Amino acid sequence: MRISILGLGLMGQALARTLVQAGHSVTVWNRTEGKADGLGATSVATAAEAVEASPLVIVCVLDYAAVREVLGSVQLADRVLLNLTNGRPAEARELAEWVAARGGDYLDGGIMAVPQMIGTPGALVLYSGSQPAFERYEEALGALARPRYLGADAGLAPLYDLAMLTGMYGQIAGFLEAAALIASEKRPVVEFTTELLVPWLTAMAAQQPQWAVDIEAGDYATDVSNLEVNRVGMDNLLRAFEDQGVKPDLLLPMKDVLDRRVAGGHGAEGLSSLIEELH
Ligand code: FVH
């Protein structure tokens, strides 16, 4: 299959290399020269030439502003533009309209992997936009990562991508605060992380599918621990941070939300009810 790639940053190179290895005929373009060396792809001088070369055109650059710059005024008739650049749902919807106005089909993709994972079983790409386009290229795209199609609304892939990253950043914030607390007593962070924290977080994460059920039902009753108990626990925890000389900056926003919910008369509800304070 003929596939073009616009953008040869770390991710674009990984995509190109993997598609070449899967036997596809890959044409590449990058703003700065020299990044196609060793990829086994055909390098062309302009983005327009790359678009001309293949019915499937993948763009993976810094942001959507760069995508617009790269595409410039190229025509996209009979082309599927797959945009794997990180962005917002609104940007994806605007770009889908822009591509349609130039005669193309639009697919958006959210890459849930680092470049080294592309082509390995752990990699996932979330897709949204034109379903016929997704079905036409699903098998070829499967060489990059496990594909998951979310729906015709182009904004869905970035929405889910950002939601996945949000979960990741929250988890990283908790890890860093916990590690800082352990380090404040010069205790071994590696041992704490591998033997205690990761199994604990894994057990806690296993409860979240039930929280999701509760959130969809708007049912926040709990027989585990209510918000008032957690409010007192959080106060205690923050005082311990002060005692240990550790800044709780990554935790403080959660305390504010917890306090607000309890002050609103919801102290008997479970932690999942904090979502009501977020919209
Ligand atoms: N790397 C990762 O782990 C993440 C995984 C999840 C998805 N992201 C997103 O992928 C997009 C590209 O990321 P990247 O890692 O390839 O980024 P860089 O290595 O920094 O390469 C950036 C490429 O973008 C080109 N570029 C930037 N601005 C422009 C522009 N105005 N016009 C044309 N091209 C532009 C840049 O070109 P050059 O500097 O080499 O000339 C690179 O090709 C990104 O959305 C991540 O969030 C990766």
Tab-separated table of C-alpha atoms and ligand atoms in Angstrom:
chain	number	residue	atom	x	y	z
A	1	MET	CA	0.000	0.000	0.000
A	2	ARG	CA	1.238	3.531	-0.778
A	3	ILE	CA	1.375	5.684	2.348
A	4	SER	CA	2.856	9.173	2.781
A	5	ILE	CA	4.077	10.666	6.034
A	6	LEU	CA	4.427	14.402	6.645
A	7	GLY	CA	6.631	15.106	9.653
A	8	LEU	CA	9.663	13.082	10.659
A	9	GLY	CA	10.104	13.942	14.302
A	10	LEU	CA	10.707	11.092	16.733
A	11	MET	CA	7.167	9.808	16.202
A	12	GLY	CA	7.011	10.338	12.437
A	13	GLN	CA	10.281	8.406	12.005
A	14	ALA	CA	8.957	5.522	14.110
A	15	LEU	CA	5.762	5.452	12.029
A	16	ALA	CA	7.685	5.496	8.738
A	17	ARG	CA	10.176	2.837	9.806
A	18	THR	CA	7.404	0.517	11.002
A	19	LEU	CA	5.301	0.918	7.851
A	20	VAL	CA	8.346	0.263	5.648
A	21	GLN	CA	9.125	-2.867	7.676
A	22	ALA	CA	5.507	-3.993	7.197
A	23	GLY	CA	6.080	-3.911	3.439
A	24	HIS	CA	4.364	-0.658	2.489
A	25	SER	CA	5.640	1.809	-0.062
A	26	VAL	CA	6.283	4.872	2.095
A	27	THR	CA	6.925	8.428	0.898
A	28	VAL	CA	8.107	10.952	3.464
A	29	TRP	CA	8.543	14.688	3.790
A	30	ASN	CA	9.916	16.789	6.634
A	31	ARG	CA	10.376	20.562	6.973
A	32	THR	CA	14.050	20.131	7.827
A	33	GLU	CA	16.129	17.904	5.585
A	34	GLY	CA	18.132	14.860	6.699
A	35	LYS	CA	15.578	13.114	8.879
A	36	ALA	CA	14.645	10.468	6.299
A	37	ASP	CA	18.106	8.876	6.290
A	38	GLY	CA	18.043	5.152	6.984
A	39	LEU	CA	14.254	4.848	7.064
A	40	GLY	CA	13.988	2.953	3.757
A	41	ALA	CA	11.300	5.396	2.576
A	42	THR	CA	11.231	7.637	-0.497
A	43	SER	CA	12.005	11.202	0.540
A	44	VAL	CA	10.470	14.079	-1.428
A	45	ALA	CA	11.187	17.823	-1.382
A	46	THR	CA	7.697	19.205	-0.750
A	47	ALA	CA	4.590	18.291	1.227
A	48	ALA	CA	2.563	18.596	-1.998
A	49	GLU	CA	4.689	15.884	-3.641
A	50	ALA	CA	4.132	13.598	-0.644
A	51	VAL	CA	0.363	14.174	-0.802
A	52	GLU	CA	0.450	13.442	-4.532
A	53	ALA	CA	2.303	10.148	-3.962
A	54	SER	CA	-0.234	8.220	-1.846
A	55	PRO	CA	-3.957	7.900	-1.194
A	56	LEU	CA	-3.297	7.724	2.571
A	57	VAL	CA	-1.438	10.741	3.954
A	58	ILE	CA	-0.363	10.671	7.596
A	59	VAL	CA	0.626	13.931	9.259
A	60	CYS	CA	2.435	13.915	12.598
A	61	VAL	CA	3.950	17.270	13.545
A	62	LEU	CA	4.177	19.474	16.618
A	63	ASP	CA	0.638	20.893	16.728
A	64	TYR	CA	-2.391	21.743	14.596
A	65	ALA	CA	-0.950	25.126	13.612
A	66	ALA	CA	1.975	23.221	12.100
A	67	VAL	CA	-0.459	20.841	10.371
A	68	ARG	CA	-2.168	23.813	8.674
A	69	GLU	CA	1.217	25.260	7.720
A	70	VAL	CA	2.376	21.954	6.259
A	71	LEU	CA	-0.788	21.363	4.253
A	72	GLY	CA	-0.886	24.963	3.057
A	73	SER	CA	-3.046	25.055	-0.016
A	74	VAL	CA	-2.565	21.445	-1.204
A	75	GLN	CA	-5.617	19.779	-2.689
A	76	LEU	CA	-6.723	16.596	-0.976
A	77	ALA	CA	-9.127	15.162	-3.553
A	78	ASP	CA	-9.331	11.346	-3.212
A	79	ARG	CA	-6.995	11.463	-0.253
A	80	VAL	CA	-7.484	10.294	3.298
A	81	LEU	CA	-5.703	12.609	5.696
A	82	LEU	CA	-4.843	10.828	8.938
A	83	ASN	CA	-3.724	13.374	11.504
A	84	LEU	CA	-1.741	11.829	14.369
A	85	THR	CA	-0.751	15.204	15.818
A	86	ASN	CA	-1.744	15.892	19.422
A	87	GLY	CA	-4.525	18.465	19.756
A	88	ARG	CA	-7.973	19.423	21.048
A	89	PRO	CA	-11.361	18.038	19.941
A	90	ALA	CA	-12.396	21.448	18.552
A	91	GLU	CA	-9.218	21.612	16.463
A	92	ALA	CA	-9.882	18.138	15.036
A	93	ARG	CA	-13.464	19.072	14.092
A	94	GLU	CA	-12.284	22.268	12.363
A	95	LEU	CA	-9.569	20.397	10.492
A	96	ALA	CA	-12.058	17.713	9.378
A	97	GLU	CA	-14.184	20.471	7.790
A	98	TRP	CA	-11.123	22.064	6.228
A	99	VAL	CA	-10.055	18.721	4.702
A	100	ALA	CA	-13.597	18.022	3.439
A	101	ALA	CA	-13.616	21.440	1.741
A	102	ARG	CA	-10.506	20.311	-0.166
A	103	GLY	CA	-12.099	17.050	-1.280
A	104	GLY	CA	-10.494	14.723	1.276
A	105	ASP	CA	-11.646	12.327	3.970
A	106	TYR	CA	-10.434	13.008	7.496
A	107	LEU	CA	-9.329	10.630	10.205
A	108	ASP	CA	-7.962	11.786	13.528
A	109	GLY	CA	-5.732	9.601	15.657
A	110	GLY	CA	-4.511	9.740	19.238
A	111	ILE	CA	-1.296	7.802	19.740
A	112	MET	CA	-1.160	6.102	23.129
A	113	ALA	CA	2.483	5.078	22.872
A	114	VAL	CA	5.987	6.499	22.800
A	115	PRO	CA	7.988	6.124	19.558
A	116	GLN	CA	9.817	3.027	20.825
A	117	MET	CA	6.470	1.233	21.309
A	118	ILE	CA	5.235	1.738	17.735
A	119	GLY	CA	4.823	-1.658	16.082
A	120	THR	CA	4.814	-3.513	19.415
A	121	PRO	CA	1.812	-5.176	21.098
A	122	GLY	CA	1.546	-2.535	23.866
A	123	ALA	CA	0.836	0.344	21.469
A	124	LEU	CA	-2.679	1.719	20.955
A	125	VAL	CA	-3.995	4.341	18.539
A	126	LEU	CA	-7.467	5.832	19.019
A	127	TYR	CA	-9.218	6.814	15.776
A	128	SER	CA	-12.221	8.964	14.930
A	129	GLY	CA	-13.636	10.552	11.807
A	130	SER	CA	-14.546	8.924	8.482
A	131	GLN	CA	-15.580	5.314	9.153
A	132	PRO	CA	-15.156	4.181	5.507
A	133	ALA	CA	-11.615	5.601	5.558
A	134	PHE	CA	-10.856	3.833	8.819
A	135	GLU	CA	-12.155	0.511	7.492
A	136	ARG	CA	-10.158	0.882	4.272
A	137	TYR	CA	-6.881	1.324	6.153
A	138	GLU	CA	-7.518	-0.532	9.391
A	139	GLU	CA	-5.347	-3.497	8.469
A	140	ALA	CA	-2.399	-1.381	7.296
A	141	LEU	CA	-2.630	0.838	10.379
A	142	GLY	CA	-2.650	-2.286	12.538
A	143	ALA	CA	1.096	-2.559	11.802
A	144	LEU	CA	1.632	0.586	13.909
A	145	ALA	CA	-0.483	-0.200	16.945
A	146	ARG	CA	-3.747	-1.788	18.030
A	147	PRO	CA	-6.416	0.389	16.389
A	148	ARG	CA	-9.576	1.436	18.278
A	149	TYR	CA	-12.217	3.336	16.297
A	150	LEU	CA	-14.409	5.621	18.444
A	151	GLY	CA	-16.909	7.138	16.005
A	152	ALA	CA	-17.549	9.509	13.116
A	153	ASP	CA	-17.095	12.703	15.175
A	154	ALA	CA	-13.463	13.652	14.471
A	155	GLY	CA	-13.170	15.195	17.949
A	156	LEU	CA	-13.547	11.877	19.739
A	157	ALA	CA	-9.986	10.598	19.302
A	158	PRO	CA	-8.419	13.751	20.821
A	159	LEU	CA	-11.072	13.779	23.560
A	160	TYR	CA	-10.235	10.218	24.608
A	161	ASP	CA	-6.511	10.831	24.100
A	162	LEU	CA	-6.622	13.834	26.461
A	163	ALA	CA	-8.723	11.874	28.962
A	164	MET	CA	-6.145	9.062	28.949
A	165	LEU	CA	-3.336	11.597	29.449
A	166	THR	CA	-5.322	13.211	32.273
A	167	GLY	CA	-5.491	9.864	34.076
A	168	MET	CA	-1.759	9.435	33.515
A	169	TYR	CA	-0.835	12.903	34.829
A	170	GLY	CA	-2.969	12.376	37.960
A	171	GLN	CA	-1.212	9.097	38.604
A	172	ILE	CA	2.225	10.661	38.039
A	173	ALA	CA	1.327	13.521	40.425
A	174	GLY	CA	0.415	11.019	43.153
A	175	PHE	CA	3.582	9.014	42.573
A	176	LEU	CA	5.830	12.077	42.768
A	177	GLU	CA	4.246	13.362	46.005
A	178	ALA	CA	4.476	9.880	47.564
A	179	ALA	CA	8.112	9.494	46.494
A	180	ALA	CA	8.961	12.956	47.905
A	181	LEU	CA	7.429	11.985	51.243
A	182	ILE	CA	9.487	8.772	51.410
A	183	ALA	CA	12.645	10.573	50.293
A	184	SER	CA	12.129	13.223	52.998
A	185	GLU	CA	13.183	10.544	55.526
A	186	LYS	CA	15.934	9.275	53.187
A	187	ARG	CA	14.086	5.957	52.835
A	188	PRO	CA	14.655	3.932	49.619
A	189	VAL	CA	12.264	5.208	46.953
A	190	VAL	CA	12.838	2.262	44.592
A	191	GLU	CA	11.890	-0.340	47.199
A	192	PHE	CA	8.846	1.702	48.260
A	193	THR	CA	7.710	2.082	44.655
A	194	THR	CA	8.126	-1.479	43.456
A	195	GLU	CA	7.150	-3.428	46.575
A	196	LEU	CA	4.453	-1.205	48.054
A	197	LEU	CA	3.158	1.650	45.912
A	198	VAL	CA	2.647	-0.049	42.552
A	199	PRO	CA	0.679	-3.024	44.019
A	200	TRP	CA	-1.386	-0.534	46.056
A	201	LEU	CA	-2.169	1.634	43.018
A	202	THR	CA	-3.025	-1.475	40.999
A	203	ALA	CA	-5.511	-2.574	43.667
A	204	MET	CA	-7.027	0.924	43.806
A	205	ALA	CA	-7.300	1.152	40.012
A	206	ALA	CA	-9.232	-2.119	40.010
A	207	GLN	CA	-12.028	-0.305	41.891
A	208	GLN	CA	-12.456	2.399	39.276
A	209	PRO	CA	-14.685	0.463	36.861
A	210	GLN	CA	-17.253	0.303	39.706
A	211	TRP	CA	-16.797	4.057	40.318
A	212	ALA	CA	-17.519	4.581	36.631
A	213	VAL	CA	-20.760	2.620	37.005
A	214	ASP	CA	-21.682	4.796	40.016
A	215	ILE	CA	-20.883	7.983	38.100
A	216	GLU	CA	-23.077	6.973	35.159
A	217	ALA	CA	-25.886	6.155	37.619
A	218	GLY	CA	-25.317	9.292	39.747
A	219	ASP	CA	-25.267	6.970	42.765
A	220	TYR	CA	-22.549	8.017	45.223
A	221	ALA	CA	-23.522	5.930	48.254
A	222	THR	CA	-20.502	4.230	49.820
A	223	ASP	CA	-19.737	1.435	52.244
A	224	VAL	CA	-15.978	1.981	51.868
A	225	SER	CA	-15.045	5.459	53.114
A	226	ASN	CA	-17.077	8.627	52.871
A	227	LEU	CA	-15.983	12.152	51.985
A	228	GLU	CA	-15.888	13.388	55.583
A	229	VAL	CA	-13.471	10.593	56.507
A	230	ASN	CA	-11.372	11.469	53.462
A	231	ARG	CA	-11.493	15.198	54.285
A	232	VAL	CA	-10.043	14.520	57.754
A	233	GLY	CA	-7.514	12.097	56.231
A	234	MET	CA	-6.431	14.668	53.637
A	235	ASP	CA	-5.962	17.367	56.336
A	236	ASN	CA	-3.819	14.941	58.283
A	237	LEU	CA	-1.820	14.039	55.201
A	238	LEU	CA	-1.155	17.697	54.346
A	239	ARG	CA	0.004	18.422	57.881
A	240	ALA	CA	2.406	15.481	57.581
A	241	PHE	CA	3.770	17.020	54.368
A	242	GLU	CA	4.397	20.267	56.266
A	243	ASP	CA	6.135	18.361	59.101
A	244	GLN	CA	8.360	16.604	56.560
A	245	GLY	CA	9.183	19.799	54.635
A	246	VAL	CA	7.592	18.500	51.411
A	247	LYS	CA	5.443	20.750	49.212
A	248	PRO	CA	2.010	19.183	48.568
A	249	ASP	CA	1.442	21.347	45.474
A	250	LEU	CA	0.272	18.483	43.249
A	251	LEU	CA	-2.267	17.346	45.865
A	252	LEU	CA	-3.706	20.702	46.961
A	253	PRO	CA	-6.304	21.050	44.174
A	254	MET	CA	-7.878	17.788	45.320
A	255	LYS	CA	-8.159	19.073	48.883
A	256	ASP	CA	-10.043	22.154	47.637
A	257	VAL	CA	-12.549	20.026	45.743
A	258	LEU	CA	-12.983	17.660	48.709
A	259	ASP	CA	-13.580	20.547	51.131
A	260	ARG	CA	-16.067	22.162	48.757
A	261	ARG	CA	-18.068	18.953	48.354
A	262	VAL	CA	-18.244	18.312	52.095
A	263	ALA	CA	-19.180	21.967	52.767
A	264	GLY	CA	-22.014	21.471	50.275
A	265	GLY	CA	-23.533	18.793	52.523
A	266	HIS	CA	-22.235	15.674	50.730
A	267	GLY	CA	-19.927	14.330	53.443
A	268	ALA	CA	-21.674	10.950	53.539
A	269	GLU	CA	-21.031	10.255	49.846
A	270	GLY	CA	-18.102	8.331	48.368
A	271	LEU	CA	-15.053	9.805	46.623
A	272	SER	CA	-16.588	9.260	43.182
A	273	SER	CA	-19.064	12.065	43.974
A	274	LEU	CA	-16.239	14.642	43.629
A	275	ILE	CA	-16.946	14.518	39.903
A	276	GLU	CA	-20.041	16.635	40.607
A	277	GLU	CA	-17.739	19.538	41.551
A	278	LEU	CA	-15.961	19.347	38.195
A	279	HIS	CA	-18.718	20.709	35.983
B	1	FVH	N1	6.900	11.455	21.148
B	1	FVH	C1	5.920	10.951	21.883
B	1	FVH	O1	6.129	10.137	22.764
B	1	FVH	C2	4.467	11.387	21.692
B	1	FVH	C3	3.519	10.215	21.779
B	1	FVH	C4	2.081	10.612	21.597
B	1	FVH	C5	1.906	11.469	20.345
B	1	FVH	N2	2.845	12.565	20.342
B	1	FVH	C6	2.532	13.623	19.409
B	1	FVH	O2	3.089	13.387	18.110
B	1	FVH	C7	3.385	14.641	17.498
B	1	FVH	C8	4.845	14.653	17.036
B	1	FVH	O3	5.667	14.368	18.147
B	1	FVH	P1	7.215	14.009	17.979
B	1	FVH	O4	7.624	13.233	19.164
B	1	FVH	O5	7.477	13.427	16.650
B	1	FVH	O6	7.853	15.487	18.080
B	1	FVH	P2	9.269	16.007	17.562
B	1	FVH	O7	10.291	14.931	17.585
B	1	FVH	O8	9.561	17.235	18.357
B	1	FVH	O9	9.014	16.401	16.045
B	1	FVH	C9	8.173	17.479	15.704
B	1	FVH	C10	7.890	17.422	14.221
B	1	FVH	O10	7.026	18.533	13.867
B	1	FVH	C11	7.663	19.256	12.812
B	1	FVH	N3	7.234	20.643	12.881
B	1	FVH	C12	7.125	21.435	13.964
B	1	FVH	N4	6.665	22.646	13.629
B	1	FVH	C13	6.495	22.629	12.278
B	1	FVH	C14	6.030	23.584	11.328
B	1	FVH	N5	5.669	24.820	11.718
B	1	FVH	N6	5.980	23.221	10.034
B	1	FVH	C15	6.363	21.981	9.641
B	1	FVH	N7	6.807	21.016	10.504
B	1	FVH	C16	6.862	21.343	11.800
B	1	FVH	C17	9.123	19.063	13.054
B	1	FVH	O11	9.823	19.409	11.868
B	1	FVH	P3	11.402	19.801	11.923
B	1	FVH	O12	11.612	20.629	13.179
B	1	FVH	O13	12.157	18.506	11.974
B	1	FVH	O14	11.634	20.549	10.682
B	1	FVH	C18	9.172	17.580	13.374
B	1	FVH	O15	9.058	16.816	12.213
B	1	FVH	C19	3.102	15.724	18.558
B	1	FVH	O16	1.833	16.274	18.318
B	1	FVH	C20	3.116	14.950	19.855
B	1	FVH	O17	2.331	15.553	20.864
B	1	FVH	C21	4.249	12.139	20.389
